[in-house]
PDB file of C-alpha atoms in Angstrom:
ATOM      1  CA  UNK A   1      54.051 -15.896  16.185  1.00 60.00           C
ATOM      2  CA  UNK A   2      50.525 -14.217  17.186  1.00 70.00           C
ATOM      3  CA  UNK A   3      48.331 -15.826  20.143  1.00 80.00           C
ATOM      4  CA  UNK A   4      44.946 -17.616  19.651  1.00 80.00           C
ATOM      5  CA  UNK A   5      43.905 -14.879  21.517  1.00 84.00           C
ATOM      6  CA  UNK A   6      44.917 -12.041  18.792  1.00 81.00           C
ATOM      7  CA  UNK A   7      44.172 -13.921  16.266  1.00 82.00           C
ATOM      8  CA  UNK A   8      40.099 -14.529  17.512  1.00 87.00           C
ATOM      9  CA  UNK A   9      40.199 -10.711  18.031  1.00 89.00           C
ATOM     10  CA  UNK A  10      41.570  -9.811  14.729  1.00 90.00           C
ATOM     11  CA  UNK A  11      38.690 -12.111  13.275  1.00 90.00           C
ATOM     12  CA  UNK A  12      36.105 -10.638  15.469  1.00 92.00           C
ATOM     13  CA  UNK A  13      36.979  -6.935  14.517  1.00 93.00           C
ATOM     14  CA  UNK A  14      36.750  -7.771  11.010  1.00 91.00           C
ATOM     15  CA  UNK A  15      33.275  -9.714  10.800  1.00 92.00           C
ATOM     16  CA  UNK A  16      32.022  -6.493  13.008  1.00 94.00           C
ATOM     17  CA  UNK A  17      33.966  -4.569   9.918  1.00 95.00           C
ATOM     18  CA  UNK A  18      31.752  -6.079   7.462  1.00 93.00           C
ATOM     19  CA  UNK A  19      28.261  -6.710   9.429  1.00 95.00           C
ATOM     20  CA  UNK A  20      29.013  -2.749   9.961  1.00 96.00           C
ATOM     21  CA  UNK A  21      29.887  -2.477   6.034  1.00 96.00           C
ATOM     22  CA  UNK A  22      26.882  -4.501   5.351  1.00 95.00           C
ATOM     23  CA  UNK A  23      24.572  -2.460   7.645  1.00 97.00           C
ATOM     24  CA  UNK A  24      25.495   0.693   5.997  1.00 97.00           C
ATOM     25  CA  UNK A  25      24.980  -0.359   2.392  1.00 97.00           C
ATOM     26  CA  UNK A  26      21.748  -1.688   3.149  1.00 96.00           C
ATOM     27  CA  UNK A  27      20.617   1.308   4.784  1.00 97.00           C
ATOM     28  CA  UNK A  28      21.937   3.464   1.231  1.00 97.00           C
ATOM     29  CA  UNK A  29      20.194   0.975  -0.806  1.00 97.00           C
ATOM     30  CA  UNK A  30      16.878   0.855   0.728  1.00 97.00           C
ATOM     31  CA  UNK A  31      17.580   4.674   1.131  1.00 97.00           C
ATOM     32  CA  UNK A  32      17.905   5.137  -2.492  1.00 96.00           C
ATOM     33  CA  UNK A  33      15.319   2.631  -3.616  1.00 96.00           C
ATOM     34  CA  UNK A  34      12.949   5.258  -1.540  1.00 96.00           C
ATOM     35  CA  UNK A  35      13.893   8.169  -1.992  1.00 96.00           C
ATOM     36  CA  UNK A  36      13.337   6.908  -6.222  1.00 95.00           C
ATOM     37  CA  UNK A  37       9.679   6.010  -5.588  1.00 95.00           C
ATOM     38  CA  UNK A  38       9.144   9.326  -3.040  1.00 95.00           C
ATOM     39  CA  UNK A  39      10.812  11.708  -5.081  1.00 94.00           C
ATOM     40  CA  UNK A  40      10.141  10.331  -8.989  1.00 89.00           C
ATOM     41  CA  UNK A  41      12.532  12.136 -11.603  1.00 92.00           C
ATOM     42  CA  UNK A  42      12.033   9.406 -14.451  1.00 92.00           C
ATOM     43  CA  UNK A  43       8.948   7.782 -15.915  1.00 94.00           C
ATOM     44  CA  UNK A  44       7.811   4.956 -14.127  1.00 92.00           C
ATOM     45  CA  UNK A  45       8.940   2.028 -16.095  1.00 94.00           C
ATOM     46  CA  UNK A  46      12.223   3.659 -15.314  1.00 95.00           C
ATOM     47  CA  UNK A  47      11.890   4.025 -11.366  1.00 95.00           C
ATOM     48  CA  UNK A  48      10.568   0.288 -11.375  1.00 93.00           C
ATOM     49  CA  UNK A  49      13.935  -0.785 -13.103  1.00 95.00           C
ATOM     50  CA  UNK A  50      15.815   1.085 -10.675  1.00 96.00           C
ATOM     51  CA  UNK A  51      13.632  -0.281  -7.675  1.00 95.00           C
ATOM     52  CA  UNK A  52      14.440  -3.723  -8.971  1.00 93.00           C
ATOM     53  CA  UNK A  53      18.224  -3.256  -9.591  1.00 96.00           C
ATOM     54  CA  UNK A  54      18.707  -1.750  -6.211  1.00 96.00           C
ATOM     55  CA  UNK A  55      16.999  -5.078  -4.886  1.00 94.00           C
ATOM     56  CA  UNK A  56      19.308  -6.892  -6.689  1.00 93.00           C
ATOM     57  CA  UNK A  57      22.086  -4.785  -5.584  1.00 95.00           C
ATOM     58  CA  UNK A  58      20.685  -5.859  -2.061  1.00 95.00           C
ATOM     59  CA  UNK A  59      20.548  -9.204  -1.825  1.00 90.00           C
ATOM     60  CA  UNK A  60      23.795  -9.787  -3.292  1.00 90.00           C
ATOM     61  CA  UNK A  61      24.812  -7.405  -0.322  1.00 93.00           C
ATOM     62  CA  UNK A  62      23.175  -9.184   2.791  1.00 92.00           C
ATOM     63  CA  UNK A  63      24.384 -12.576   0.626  1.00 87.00           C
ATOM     64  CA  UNK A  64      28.336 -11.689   1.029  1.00 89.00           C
ATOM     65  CA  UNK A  65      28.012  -9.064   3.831  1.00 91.00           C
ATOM     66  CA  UNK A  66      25.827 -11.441   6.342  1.00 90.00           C
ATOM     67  CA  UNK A  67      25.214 -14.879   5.143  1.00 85.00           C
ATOM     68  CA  UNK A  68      28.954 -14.713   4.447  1.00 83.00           C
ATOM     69  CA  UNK A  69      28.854 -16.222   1.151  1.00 80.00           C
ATOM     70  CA  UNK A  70      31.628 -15.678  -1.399  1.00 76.00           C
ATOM     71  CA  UNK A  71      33.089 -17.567  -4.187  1.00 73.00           C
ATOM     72  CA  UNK A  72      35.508 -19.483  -2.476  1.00 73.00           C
ATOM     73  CA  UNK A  73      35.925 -23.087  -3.077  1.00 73.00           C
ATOM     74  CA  UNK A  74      34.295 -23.657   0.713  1.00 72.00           C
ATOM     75  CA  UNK A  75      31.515 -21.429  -0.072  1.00 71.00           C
ATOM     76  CA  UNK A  76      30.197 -22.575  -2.936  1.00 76.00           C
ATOM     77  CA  UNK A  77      27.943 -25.257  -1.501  1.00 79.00           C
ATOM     78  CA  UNK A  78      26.341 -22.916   0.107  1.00 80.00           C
ATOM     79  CA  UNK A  79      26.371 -20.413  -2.695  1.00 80.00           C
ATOM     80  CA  UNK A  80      24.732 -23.481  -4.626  1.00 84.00           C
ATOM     81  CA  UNK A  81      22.210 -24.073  -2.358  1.00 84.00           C
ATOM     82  CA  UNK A  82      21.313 -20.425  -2.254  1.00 83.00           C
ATOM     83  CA  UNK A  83      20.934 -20.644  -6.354  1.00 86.00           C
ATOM     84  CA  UNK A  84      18.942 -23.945  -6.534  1.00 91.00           C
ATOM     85  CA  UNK A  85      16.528 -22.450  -3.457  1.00 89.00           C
ATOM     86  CA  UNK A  86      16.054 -19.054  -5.269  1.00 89.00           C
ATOM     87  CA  UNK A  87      15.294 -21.130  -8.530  1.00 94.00           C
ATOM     88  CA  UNK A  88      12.682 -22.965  -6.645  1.00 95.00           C
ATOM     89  CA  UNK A  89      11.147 -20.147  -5.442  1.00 93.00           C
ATOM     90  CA  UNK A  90      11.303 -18.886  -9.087  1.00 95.00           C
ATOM     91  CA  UNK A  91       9.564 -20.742 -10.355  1.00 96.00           C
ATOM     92  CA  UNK A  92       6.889 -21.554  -7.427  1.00 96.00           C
ATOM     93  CA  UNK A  93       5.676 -18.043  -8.112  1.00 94.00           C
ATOM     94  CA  UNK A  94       5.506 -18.127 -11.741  1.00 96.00           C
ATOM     95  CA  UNK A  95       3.188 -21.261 -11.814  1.00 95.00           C
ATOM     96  CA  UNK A  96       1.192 -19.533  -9.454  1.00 96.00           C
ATOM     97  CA  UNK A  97       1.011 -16.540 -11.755  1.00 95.00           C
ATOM     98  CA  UNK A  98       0.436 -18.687 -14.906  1.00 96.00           C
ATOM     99  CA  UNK A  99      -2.583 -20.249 -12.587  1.00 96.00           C
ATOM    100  CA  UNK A 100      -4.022 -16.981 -11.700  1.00 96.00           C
ATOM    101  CA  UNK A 101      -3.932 -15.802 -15.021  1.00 95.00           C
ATOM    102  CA  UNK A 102      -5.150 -18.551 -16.648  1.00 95.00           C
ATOM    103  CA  UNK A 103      -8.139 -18.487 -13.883  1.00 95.00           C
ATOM    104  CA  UNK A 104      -8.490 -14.460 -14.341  1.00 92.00           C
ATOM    105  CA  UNK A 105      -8.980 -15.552 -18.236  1.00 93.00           C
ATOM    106  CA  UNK A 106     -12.021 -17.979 -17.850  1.00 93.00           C
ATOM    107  CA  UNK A 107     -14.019 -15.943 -15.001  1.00 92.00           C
ATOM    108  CA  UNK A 108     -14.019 -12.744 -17.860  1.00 84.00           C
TER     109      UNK A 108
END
């Protein structure tokens, strides 16, 4: 039988394990995202899909890596409330767009 104490050290080492895991990736990511804008080898509809999937790639990293959200059944509230925020957001910034276009369209 282990000791509280083990046990609290065995969970410490591994949440350092993946803040450290976490860390690292984000550093490659935002590495990579620019080093493809700084160094351009593909046409630039190209880079800008990369730029964006590397986002991507990034969120869902500081999502599981240090919000700590996965898709266990305990974590899916907050893996819900996550989703319904982002949408929210979403879609904040695309009426806001619509309104600035639709303003750009009657000054011209």
């Amino acid at each position: 039988m282990t000791s509280p104490q083990a046990h609290s050290r065995r969970e410490k080492r591994r949440e350092i394990r993946t803040y450290a895991i976490g860390y690292a990736l984000a550093l490659a990511l935002t590495g990579a995202a620019f080093a493809a804008v700084h160094w351009p080898r593909f046409p630039a509809r190209t880079t800008l899909a990369l730029v964006f999937g590397l986002a991507l790639v990034q969120m869902i990293v500081h999502i599981r890596c240090f919000l700590h959200v996965s898709l266990r059944r305990s974590s899916r509230d907050d893996l819900l409330l996550i989703l319904f925020s982002t949408l929210i957001i979403i879609l904040m910034v695309a009426g806001i767009i619509v309104i600035i276009a639709n303003l750009h369209g009657r000054m011209m």
